Structure formats: structure tokens, C-alpha cells
CSV table of C-alpha atoms and ligand atoms in Angstrom, one decimal:
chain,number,residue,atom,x,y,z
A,668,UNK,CA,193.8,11.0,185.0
A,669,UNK,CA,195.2,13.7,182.8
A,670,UNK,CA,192.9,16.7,181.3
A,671,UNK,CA,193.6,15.3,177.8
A,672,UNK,CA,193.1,11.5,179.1
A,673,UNK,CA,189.9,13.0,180.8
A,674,UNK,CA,188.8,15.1,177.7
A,675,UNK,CA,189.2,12.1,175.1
A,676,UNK,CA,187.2,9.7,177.5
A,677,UNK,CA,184.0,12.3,177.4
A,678,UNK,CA,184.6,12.6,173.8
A,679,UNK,CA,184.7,8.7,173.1
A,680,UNK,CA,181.6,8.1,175.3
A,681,UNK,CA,179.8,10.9,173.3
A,682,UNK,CA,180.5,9.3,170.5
A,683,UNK,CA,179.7,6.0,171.4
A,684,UNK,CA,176.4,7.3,172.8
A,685,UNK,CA,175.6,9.0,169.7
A,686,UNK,CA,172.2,7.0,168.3
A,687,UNK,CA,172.2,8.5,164.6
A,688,UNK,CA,174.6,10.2,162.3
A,689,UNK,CA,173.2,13.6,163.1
A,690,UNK,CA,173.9,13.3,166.8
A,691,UNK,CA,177.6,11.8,165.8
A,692,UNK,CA,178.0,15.1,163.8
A,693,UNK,CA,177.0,17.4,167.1
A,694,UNK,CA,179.6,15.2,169.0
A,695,UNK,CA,182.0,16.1,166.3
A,696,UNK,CA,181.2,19.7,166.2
A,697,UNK,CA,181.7,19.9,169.5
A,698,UNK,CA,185.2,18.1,169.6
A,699,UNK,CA,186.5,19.3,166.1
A,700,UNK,CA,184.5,22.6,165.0
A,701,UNK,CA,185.9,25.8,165.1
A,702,UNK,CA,185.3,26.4,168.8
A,703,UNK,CA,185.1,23.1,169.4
A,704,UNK,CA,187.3,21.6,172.7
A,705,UNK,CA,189.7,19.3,171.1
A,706,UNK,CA,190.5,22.5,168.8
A,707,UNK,CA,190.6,24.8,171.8
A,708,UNK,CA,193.7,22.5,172.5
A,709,UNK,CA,194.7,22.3,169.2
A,710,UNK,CA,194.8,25.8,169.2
A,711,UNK,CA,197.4,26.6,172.6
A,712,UNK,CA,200.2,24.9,170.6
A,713,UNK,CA,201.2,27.9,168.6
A,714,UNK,CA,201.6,29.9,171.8
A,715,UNK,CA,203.6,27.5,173.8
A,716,UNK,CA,207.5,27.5,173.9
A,717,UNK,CA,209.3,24.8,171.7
A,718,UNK,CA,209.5,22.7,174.8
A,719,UNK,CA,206.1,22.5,176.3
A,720,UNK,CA,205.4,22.0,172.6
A,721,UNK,CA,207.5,18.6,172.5
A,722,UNK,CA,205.7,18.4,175.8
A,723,UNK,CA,202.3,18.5,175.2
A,724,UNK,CA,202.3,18.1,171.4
A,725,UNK,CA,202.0,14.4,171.3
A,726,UNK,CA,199.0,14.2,173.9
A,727,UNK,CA,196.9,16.9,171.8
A,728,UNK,CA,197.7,15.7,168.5
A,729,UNK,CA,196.9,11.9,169.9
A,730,UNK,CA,193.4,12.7,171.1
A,731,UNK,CA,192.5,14.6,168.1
A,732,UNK,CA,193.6,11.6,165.5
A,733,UNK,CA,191.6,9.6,168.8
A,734,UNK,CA,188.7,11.5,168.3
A,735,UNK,CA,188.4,11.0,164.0
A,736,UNK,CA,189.6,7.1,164.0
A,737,UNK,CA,186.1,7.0,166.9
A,738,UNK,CA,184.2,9.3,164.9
A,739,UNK,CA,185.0,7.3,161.2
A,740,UNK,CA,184.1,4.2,163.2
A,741,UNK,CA,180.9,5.2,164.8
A,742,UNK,CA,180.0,6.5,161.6
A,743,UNK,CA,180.5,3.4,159.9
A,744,UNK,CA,178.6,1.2,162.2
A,745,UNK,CA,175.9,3.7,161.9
A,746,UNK,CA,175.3,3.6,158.3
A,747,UNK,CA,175.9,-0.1,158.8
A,748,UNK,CA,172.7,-0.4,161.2
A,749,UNK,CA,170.4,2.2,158.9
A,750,UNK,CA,171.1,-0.7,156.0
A,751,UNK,CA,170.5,-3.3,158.3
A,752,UNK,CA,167.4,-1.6,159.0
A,753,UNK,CA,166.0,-0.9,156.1
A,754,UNK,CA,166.8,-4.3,154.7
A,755,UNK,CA,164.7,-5.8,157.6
A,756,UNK,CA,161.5,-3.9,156.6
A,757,UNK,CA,161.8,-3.6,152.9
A,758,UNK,CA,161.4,-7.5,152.3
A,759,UNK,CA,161.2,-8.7,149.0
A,760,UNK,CA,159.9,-12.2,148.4
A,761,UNK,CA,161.7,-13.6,145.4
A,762,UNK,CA,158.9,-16.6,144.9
A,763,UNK,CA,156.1,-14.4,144.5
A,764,UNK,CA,154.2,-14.2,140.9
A,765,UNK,CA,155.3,-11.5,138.9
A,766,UNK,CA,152.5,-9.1,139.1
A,767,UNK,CA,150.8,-8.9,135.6
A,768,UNK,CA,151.2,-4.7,134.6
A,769,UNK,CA,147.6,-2.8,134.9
A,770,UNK,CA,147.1,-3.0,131.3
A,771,UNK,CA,147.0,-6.7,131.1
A,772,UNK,CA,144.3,-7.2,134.2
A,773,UNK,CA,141.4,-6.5,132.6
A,774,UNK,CA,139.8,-9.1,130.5
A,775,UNK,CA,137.9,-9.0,127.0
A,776,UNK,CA,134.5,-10.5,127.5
A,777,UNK,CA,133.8,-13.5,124.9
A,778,UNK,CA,130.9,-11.4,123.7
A,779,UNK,CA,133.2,-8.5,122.3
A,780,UNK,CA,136.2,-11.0,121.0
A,781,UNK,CA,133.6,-12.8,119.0
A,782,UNK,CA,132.5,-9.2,117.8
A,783,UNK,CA,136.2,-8.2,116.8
A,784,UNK,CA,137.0,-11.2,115.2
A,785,UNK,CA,134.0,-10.9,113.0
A,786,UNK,CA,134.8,-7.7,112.3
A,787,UNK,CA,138.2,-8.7,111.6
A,788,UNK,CA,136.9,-11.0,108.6
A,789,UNK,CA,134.0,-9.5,107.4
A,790,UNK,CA,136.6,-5.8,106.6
A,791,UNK,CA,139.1,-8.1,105.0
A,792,UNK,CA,136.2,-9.4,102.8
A,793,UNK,CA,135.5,-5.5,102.0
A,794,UNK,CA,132.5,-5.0,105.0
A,795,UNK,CA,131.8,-2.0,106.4
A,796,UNK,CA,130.6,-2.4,110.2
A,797,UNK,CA,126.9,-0.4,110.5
A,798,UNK,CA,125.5,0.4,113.6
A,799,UNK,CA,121.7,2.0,115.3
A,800,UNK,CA,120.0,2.3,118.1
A,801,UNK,CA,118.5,-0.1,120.7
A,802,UNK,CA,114.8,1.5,120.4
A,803,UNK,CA,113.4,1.4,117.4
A,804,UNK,CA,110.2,2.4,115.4
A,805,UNK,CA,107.6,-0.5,114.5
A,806,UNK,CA,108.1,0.5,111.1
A,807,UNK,CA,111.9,0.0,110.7
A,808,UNK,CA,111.7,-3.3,113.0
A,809,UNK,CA,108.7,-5.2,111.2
A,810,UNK,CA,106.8,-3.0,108.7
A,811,UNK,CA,109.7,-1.9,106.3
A,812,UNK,CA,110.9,-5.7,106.4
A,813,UNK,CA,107.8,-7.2,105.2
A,814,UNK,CA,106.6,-8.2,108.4
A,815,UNK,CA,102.5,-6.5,107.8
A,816,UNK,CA,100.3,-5.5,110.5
A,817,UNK,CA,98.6,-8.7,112.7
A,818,UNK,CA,101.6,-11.1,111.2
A,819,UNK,CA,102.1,-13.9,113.7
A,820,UNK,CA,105.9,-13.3,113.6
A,821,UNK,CA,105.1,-10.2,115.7
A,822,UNK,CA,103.6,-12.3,118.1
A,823,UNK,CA,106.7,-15.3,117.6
A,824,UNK,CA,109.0,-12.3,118.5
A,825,UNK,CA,107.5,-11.7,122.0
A,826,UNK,CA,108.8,-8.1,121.3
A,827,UNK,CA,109.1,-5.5,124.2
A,828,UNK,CA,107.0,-2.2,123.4
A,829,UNK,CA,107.4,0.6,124.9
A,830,UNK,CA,103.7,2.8,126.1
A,831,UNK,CA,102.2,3.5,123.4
A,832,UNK,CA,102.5,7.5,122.4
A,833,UNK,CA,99.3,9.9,121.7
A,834,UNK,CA,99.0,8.9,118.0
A,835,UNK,CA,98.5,5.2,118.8
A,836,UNK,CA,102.6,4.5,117.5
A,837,UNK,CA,104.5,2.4,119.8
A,838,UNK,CA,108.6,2.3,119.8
A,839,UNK,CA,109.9,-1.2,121.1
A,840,UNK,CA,113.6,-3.1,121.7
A,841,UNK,CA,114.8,-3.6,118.3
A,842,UNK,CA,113.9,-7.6,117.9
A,843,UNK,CA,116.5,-8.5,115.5
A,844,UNK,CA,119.5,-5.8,113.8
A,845,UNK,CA,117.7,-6.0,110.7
A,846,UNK,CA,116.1,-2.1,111.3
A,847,UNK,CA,119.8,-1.0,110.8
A,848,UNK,CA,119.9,-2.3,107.3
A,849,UNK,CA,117.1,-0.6,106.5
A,850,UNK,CA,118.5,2.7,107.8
A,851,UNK,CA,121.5,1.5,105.9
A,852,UNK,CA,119.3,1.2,102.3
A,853,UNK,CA,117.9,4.5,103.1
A,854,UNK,CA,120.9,6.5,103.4
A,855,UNK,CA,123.5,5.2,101.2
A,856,UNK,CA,123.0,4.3,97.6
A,857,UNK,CA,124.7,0.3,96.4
A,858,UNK,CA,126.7,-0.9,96.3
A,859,UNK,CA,125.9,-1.9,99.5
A,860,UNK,CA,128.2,-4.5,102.0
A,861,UNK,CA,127.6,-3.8,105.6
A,862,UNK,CA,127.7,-5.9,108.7
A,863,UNK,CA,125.6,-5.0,111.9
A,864,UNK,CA,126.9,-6.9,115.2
A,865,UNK,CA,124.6,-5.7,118.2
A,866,UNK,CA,122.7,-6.3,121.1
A,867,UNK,CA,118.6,-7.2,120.5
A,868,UNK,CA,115.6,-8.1,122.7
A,869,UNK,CA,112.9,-10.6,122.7
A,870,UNK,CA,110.8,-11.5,126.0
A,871,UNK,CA,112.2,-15.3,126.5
A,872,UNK,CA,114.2,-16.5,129.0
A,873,UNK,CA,115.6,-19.9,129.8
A,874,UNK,CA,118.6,-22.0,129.9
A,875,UNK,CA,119.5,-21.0,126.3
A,876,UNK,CA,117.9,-17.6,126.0
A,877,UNK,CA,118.4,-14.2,127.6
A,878,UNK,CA,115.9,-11.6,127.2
A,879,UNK,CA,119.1,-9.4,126.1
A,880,UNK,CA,121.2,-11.3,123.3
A,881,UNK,CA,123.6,-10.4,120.4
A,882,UNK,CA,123.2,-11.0,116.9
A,883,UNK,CA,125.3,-10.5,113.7
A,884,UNK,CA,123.8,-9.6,110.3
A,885,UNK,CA,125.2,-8.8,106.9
A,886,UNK,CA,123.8,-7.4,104.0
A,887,UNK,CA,124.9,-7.1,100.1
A,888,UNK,CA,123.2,-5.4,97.8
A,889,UNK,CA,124.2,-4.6,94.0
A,890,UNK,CA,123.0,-5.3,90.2
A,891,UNK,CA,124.6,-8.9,90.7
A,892,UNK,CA,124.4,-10.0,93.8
A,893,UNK,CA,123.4,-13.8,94.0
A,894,UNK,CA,123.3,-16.6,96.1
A,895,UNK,CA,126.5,-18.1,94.8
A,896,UNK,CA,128.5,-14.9,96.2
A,897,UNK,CA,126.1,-15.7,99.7
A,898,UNK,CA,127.5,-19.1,99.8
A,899,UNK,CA,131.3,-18.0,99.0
A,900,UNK,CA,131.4,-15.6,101.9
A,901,UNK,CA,129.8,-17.7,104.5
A,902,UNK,CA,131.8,-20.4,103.6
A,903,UNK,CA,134.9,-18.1,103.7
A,904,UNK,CA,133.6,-16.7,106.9
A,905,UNK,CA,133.1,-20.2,108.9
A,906,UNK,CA,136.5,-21.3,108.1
A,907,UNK,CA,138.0,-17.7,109.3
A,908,UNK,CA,136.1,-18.1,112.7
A,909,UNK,CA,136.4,-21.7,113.5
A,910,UNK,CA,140.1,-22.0,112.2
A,911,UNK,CA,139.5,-24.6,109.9
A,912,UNK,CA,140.9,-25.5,106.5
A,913,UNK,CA,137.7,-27.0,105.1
A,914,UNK,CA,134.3,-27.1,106.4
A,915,UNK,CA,131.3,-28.7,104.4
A,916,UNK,CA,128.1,-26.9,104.5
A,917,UNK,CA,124.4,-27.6,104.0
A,918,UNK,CA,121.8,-25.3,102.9
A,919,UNK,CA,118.3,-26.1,103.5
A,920,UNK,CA,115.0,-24.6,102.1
A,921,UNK,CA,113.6,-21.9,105.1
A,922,UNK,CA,111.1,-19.2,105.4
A,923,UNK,CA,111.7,-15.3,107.0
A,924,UNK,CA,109.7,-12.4,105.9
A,925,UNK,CA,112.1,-10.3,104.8
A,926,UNK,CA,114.1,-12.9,102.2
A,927,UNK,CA,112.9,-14.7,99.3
A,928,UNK,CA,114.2,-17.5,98.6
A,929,UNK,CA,115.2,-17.7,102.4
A,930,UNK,CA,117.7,-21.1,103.5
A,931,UNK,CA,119.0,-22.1,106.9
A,932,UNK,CA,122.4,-23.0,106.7
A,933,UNK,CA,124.3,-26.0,109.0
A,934,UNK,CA,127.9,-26.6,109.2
A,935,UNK,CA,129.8,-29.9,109.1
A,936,UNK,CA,130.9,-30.8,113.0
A,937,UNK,CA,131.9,-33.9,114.8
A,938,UNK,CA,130.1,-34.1,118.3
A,939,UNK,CA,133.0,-35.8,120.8
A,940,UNK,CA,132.0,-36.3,124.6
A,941,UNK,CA,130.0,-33.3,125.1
A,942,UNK,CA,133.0,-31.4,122.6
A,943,UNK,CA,132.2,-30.2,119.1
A,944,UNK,CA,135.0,-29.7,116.6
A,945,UNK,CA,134.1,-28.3,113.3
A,946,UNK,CA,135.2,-29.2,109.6
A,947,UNK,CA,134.9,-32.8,110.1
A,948,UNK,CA,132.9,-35.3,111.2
A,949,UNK,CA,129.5,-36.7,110.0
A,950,UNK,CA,127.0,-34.6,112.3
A,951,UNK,CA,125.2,-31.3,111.3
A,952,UNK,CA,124.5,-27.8,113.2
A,953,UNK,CA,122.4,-24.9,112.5
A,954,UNK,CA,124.4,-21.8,112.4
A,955,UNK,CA,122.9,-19.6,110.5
A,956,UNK,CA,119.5,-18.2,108.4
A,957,UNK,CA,119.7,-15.9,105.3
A,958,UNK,CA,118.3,-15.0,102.0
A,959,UNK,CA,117.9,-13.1,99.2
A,960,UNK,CA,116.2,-9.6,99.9
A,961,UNK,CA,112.5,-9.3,99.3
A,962,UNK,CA,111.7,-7.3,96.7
A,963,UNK,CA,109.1,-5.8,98.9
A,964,UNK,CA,112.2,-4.7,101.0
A,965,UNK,CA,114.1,-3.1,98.8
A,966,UNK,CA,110.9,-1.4,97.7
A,967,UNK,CA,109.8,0.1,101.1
A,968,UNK,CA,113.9,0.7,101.4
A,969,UNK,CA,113.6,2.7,98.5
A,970,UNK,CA,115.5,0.7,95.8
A,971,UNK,CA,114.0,-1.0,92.2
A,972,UNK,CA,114.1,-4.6,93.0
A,973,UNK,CA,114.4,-4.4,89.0
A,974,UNK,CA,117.7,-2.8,89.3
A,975,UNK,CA,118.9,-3.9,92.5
A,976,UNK,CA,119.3,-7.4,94.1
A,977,UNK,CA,121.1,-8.5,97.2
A,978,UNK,CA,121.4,-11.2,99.6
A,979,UNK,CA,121.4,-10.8,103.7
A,980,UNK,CA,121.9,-13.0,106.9
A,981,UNK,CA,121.5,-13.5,110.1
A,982,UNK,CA,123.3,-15.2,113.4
A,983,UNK,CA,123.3,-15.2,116.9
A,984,UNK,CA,127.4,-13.8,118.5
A,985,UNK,CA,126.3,-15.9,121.6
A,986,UNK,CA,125.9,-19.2,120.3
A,987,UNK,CA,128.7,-18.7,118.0
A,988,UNK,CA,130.5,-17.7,120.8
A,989,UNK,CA,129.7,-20.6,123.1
A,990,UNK,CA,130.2,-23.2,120.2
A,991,UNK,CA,133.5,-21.9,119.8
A,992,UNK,CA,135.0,-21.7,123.0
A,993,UNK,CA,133.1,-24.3,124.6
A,994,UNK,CA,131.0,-22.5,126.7
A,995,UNK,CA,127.9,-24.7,127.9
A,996,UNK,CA,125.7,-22.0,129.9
A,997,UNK,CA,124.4,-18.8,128.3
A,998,UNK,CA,123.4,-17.0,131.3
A,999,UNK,CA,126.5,-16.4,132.6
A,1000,UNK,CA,127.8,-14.1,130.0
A,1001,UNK,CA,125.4,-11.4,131.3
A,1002,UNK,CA,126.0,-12.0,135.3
A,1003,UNK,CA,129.5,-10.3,135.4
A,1004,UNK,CA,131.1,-13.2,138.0
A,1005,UNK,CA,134.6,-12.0,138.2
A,1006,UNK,CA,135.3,-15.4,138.2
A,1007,UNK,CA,133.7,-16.4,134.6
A,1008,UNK,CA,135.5,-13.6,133.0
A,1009,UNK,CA,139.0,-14.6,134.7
A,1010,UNK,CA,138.5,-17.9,132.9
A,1011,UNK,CA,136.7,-17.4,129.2
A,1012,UNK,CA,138.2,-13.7,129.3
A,1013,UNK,CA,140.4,-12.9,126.6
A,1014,UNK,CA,143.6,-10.7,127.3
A,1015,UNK,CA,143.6,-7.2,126.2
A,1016,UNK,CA,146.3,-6.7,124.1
A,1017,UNK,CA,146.1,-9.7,122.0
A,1018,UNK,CA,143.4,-8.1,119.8
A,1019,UNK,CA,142.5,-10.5,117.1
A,1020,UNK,CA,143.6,-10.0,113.4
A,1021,UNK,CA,143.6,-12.5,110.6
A,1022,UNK,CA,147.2,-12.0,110.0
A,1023,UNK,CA,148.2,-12.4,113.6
A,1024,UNK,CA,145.4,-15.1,114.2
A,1025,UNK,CA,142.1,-14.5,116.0
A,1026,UNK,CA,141.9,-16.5,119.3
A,1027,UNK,CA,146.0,-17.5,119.7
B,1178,2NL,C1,118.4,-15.9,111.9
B,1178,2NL,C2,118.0,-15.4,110.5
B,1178,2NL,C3,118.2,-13.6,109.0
B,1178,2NL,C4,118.1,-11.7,107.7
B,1178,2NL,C5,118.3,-12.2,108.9
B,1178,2NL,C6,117.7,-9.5,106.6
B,1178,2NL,C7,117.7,-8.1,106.8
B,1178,2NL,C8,117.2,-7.3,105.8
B,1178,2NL,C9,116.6,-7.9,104.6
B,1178,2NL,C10,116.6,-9.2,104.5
B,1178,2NL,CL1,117.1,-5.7,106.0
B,1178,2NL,N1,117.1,-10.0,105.5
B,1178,2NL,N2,118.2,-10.3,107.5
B,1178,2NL,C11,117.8,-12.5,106.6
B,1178,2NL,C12,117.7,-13.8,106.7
B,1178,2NL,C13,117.9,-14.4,108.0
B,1178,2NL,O1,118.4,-14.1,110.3
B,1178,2NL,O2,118.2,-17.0,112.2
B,1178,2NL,N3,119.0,-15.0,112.7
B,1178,2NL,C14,119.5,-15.4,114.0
């Protein structure tokens, strides 16, 4: 075999040896670069005579095109098997689930829904949304409302107290939101239209109690507040949360403390296997208690019953929220089972709004 017929067979085994595209490059180098062999060759042309040139020309110029047609090809397949490669490992299985993004995971408890959908229609109505703390005085939870020393509500509450401090006073979990009207009355002057969602404590626990629990109250308070503005808003208000064009209600003589004239109120409903719908049917259910003010409220509150008059209420978010969205068990609203939330959840960005709608 020739030098050149030798030379190009090293070369072409190089190449074909050559596992990557930086090793093909050192092959090339080697072959093509400036002191590279095939160029050493490339190079004795200019010195030789016309004839060895017609000679030898065709051999050298042959095994350098040789050498880039092997190199182009090797290169080729190369790139061919890093594709190949990478398109093993980087799977992609089409029939997966698209993946929800990170902002849509989490899930709105029914609890705070229910809160920002009354919220939502209590503002629209002109509400402002109060708030106070967990612990409260004995005053501001029972004394200021009319509830005197030794009552038996005080008792029917089943309230927790904390130890009692050196002066004999004893702070406890607020029973009912009620102490945040107050608070309310003793700040700001009327007219007065506030609504206080929040949690609140009383020591019973069973099937349909938790000794933590939410309720909602509102309060109006101006020169003319009467029942008939009472009954407008709640009536307003039941078919804003339950969705309903009409719903019939009932109000029924009651007694709390801190109203005078005090009602219960029940809304019309249809019970249907175990299902309730509301604004029809023939069947009755409690929703709600409220009143007008005591004047002895407004008094310790430090407004003139003779000058101002107002009407309040009072409901529980949990049963509201389990009557809506046909919850049966309260005690799983407070366990935090992944697996509850998943399902009654409510998706974060579809925040409820009376124009948009509240629970679509
Ligand atoms: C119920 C009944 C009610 C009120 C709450 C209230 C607050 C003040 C003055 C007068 Cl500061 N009343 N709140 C009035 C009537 C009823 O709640 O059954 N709640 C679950």
C-alpha cells in the first residue's frame, strides 16, 4: 500500500473511532490543521516540479477531499446519535393531565368563601366589615350587652374564661361577635352599618358543634332605623347567598338580651332526599336571630336611645355554609383532611363577586 493509501486508511479509522464531536475535531486537527499530516502533504506540492505535480497531485488532493466527505459524515451521524439520545431520556407523555399552574393548587376553605361572599353583599348594600379580638373583657362580651351579673345566659354560653387576674376580673373567648359592635358604638359616631364575620367560642362539642365556630353579625344604627329596613336587607341578603329569585320568609317572636323586640327568622326551603333547596317549597328553617337594639345597649354604648335606634343580627357562617353547599358533617371543616378541602375547596382565583356571581 501506498504512503497516501496508508495515510488516508489511519485517518478514516480515526475518524470512524472518534466517539464524540470533540474527539472527531482532534482527528481533524490532526489531518487538516496547520501542521496537521494531510496538510504536510498538501504543503510539498508547491515545491515539486510540474510533473511529480501531475504525479502526485491527484493522490494528495484525493485523500484530503477523502478526509472532509469522512469527517462531514462522522459528524453527521454524531449529532444524529446525541438527538437520538436525548430524545430517549427526555420523554414526554402526551396523555398525562395538564399540570394545574402553582397558583391554582391551593384551595379556598368553605369557611372563608362563605365569608367573602358575605362580604361581597353586605359592601354592595353599603357595609362596612368590622373586626376585634378573640379575648375579650367580660364587660364588652356580656355586661355592656345587657347580659347582668349571675344571668343564666352566662351559664347557657358555657363560656371559656381565662384565670382570673389579681382584681377578681376575668378575660374569656369572645362567646358571640357581638363585643365588636360594641367597640364599634364606642368609637364611631351613626350612622352606623357594620358587619363582623369571625371566629367565637363556647364549651360544646358534638356532631353539630365545635367548641371553635364562626358567626356573622350586622348592625345598623341611625335616627330611623326600623324593623322594616331589618327585614328588606335580610331578605335582600338570603336571595344574594342562596341564588334565588324569591325566597319567603318568616319571622317569629324570640328573646336575646341585647334586642328588644328580638325575632328568629326561617326561610322558605323544600327538603328533597336528604337535599334542601331554598326559595321554594312548603318546609321552614331557622337561619337566623336579630332585633332591635336595647336601649340599655346603646346606653352603656354610649348613645341616647332617644336619639338613636338601630337594629342588629346574628348567624352562624358554618351552618350557612353547610346548608349551602351541602355539607352534612361539621367537624370536618376544622380537621384540615387534604382530602375534604380537594372536594368542598373553592379555587383561588374565582373570588366571588355579585357581578361575576358568588359560587360559579
Ligand atoms: C343568633 C342570634 C343575634 C344580635 C345577635 C346584637 C349585637 C349588639 C346589639 C344587639 Cl351589639 N344585638 N346581636 C342580636 C340578635 C341576635 O344573634 O342566633 N346568632 C347565631
Amino acid at each position: 500500500m501506498s504512503d497516501i493509501a496508508q495515510l488516508e486508511s489511519t485517518i478514516l479509522q480515526d475518524i470512524a473511532a472518534a466517539s464524540d464531536e470533540a474527539a472527531l475535531e482532534a482527528v481533524r486537527v490532526a489531518a487538516l490543521g496547520k501542521s496537521g499530516s494531510v496538510s504536510a502533504l498538501l504543503k510539498t506540492l508547491g515545491t515539486m516540479t510540474p510533473d511529480e505535480r501531475k504525479a502526485k497531485g491527484p493522490a494528495i488532493n484525493g485523500l484530503k477531499d477523502a478526509v472532509n466527505a469522512a469527517l462531514a459524515a462522522r459528524r453527521d451521524a454524531l449529532k444524529n446519535a446525541a438527538l437520538d439520545a436525548r430524545l430517549n431520556t427526555e420523554t414526554l407523555d402526551v396523555t398525562l393531565p395538564v399540570r394545574e399552574s402553582p397558583a391554582e393548587t391551593g384551595r379556598i376553605h368553605p369557611i372563608s368563601q362563605v365569608i367573602d361572599e358575605l362580604t361581597a353583599i353586605f359592601a354592595d348594600m353599603g357595609f362596612a366589615v368590622a373586626e376585634g379580638p378573640d379575648i375579650e373583657t367580660d364587660d364588652y362580651n356580656f355586661t355592656k350587652l345587657n347580659f347582668p351579673e349571675g344571668h343564666p345566659a352566662r351559664e347557657m354560653h358555657d363560656t371559656f374564661y381565662f384565670n382570673p387576674k389579681p382584681d377578681g376580673s376575668r378575660l374569656l373567648l369572645r362567646t358571640h361577635t357581638s363585643p365588636v359592635q360594641v367597640r364599634t358604638m364606642l368609637a364611631q359616631k351613626p350612622p352606623i352599618r357594620v358587619i363582623i364575620p369571625g371566629r367565637t367560642y363556647r364549651s360544646d362539642s358534638d356532631q353539630t358543634h365545635t367548641p371553635m365556630f364562626h358567626q356573622v353579625e350586622g348592625l345598623v344604627i341611625d335616627k330611623g332605623s326600623h324593623l322594616g329596613h331589618l327585614k328588606w336587607i335580610l331578605a335582600e341578603f338570603c336571595k344574594a347567598f342562596f341564588e334565588v329569585d324569591n325566597v319567603k320568609m318568616r319571622f317569629r317572636p324570640s328573646f336575646f338580651p341585647f334586642t328588644e323586640p328580638s325575632l328568629e327568622v326561617d326561610i322558605q326551603c323544600r327538603r328533597d332526599k336528604g337535599e334542601i333547596r331554598f326559595g321554594e317549597g312548603e318546609d321552614w328553617l331557622e337561619i337566623l336571630g336579630c332585633g332591635m337594639v336595647h336601649p340599655n345597649v346603646l346606653r352603656n354604648c354610649g348613645l341616647d336611645p332617644d336619639e338613636y335606634q338601630g337594629f342588629a343580627w346574628g348567624m352562624g357562617i358554618d351552618r350557612i355554609a353547610m346548608l349551602k353547599y351541602g355539607m352534612p358533617d361539621l367537624r370536618p371543616f376544622f380537621e384540615a383532611d387534604m382530602r375534604w378541602i380537594s372536594h368542598y375547596g373553592f379555587r383561588p382565583l374565582d373570588f366571588p363577586t355579585l357581578a361575576g356571581g358568588l359560587s360559579s
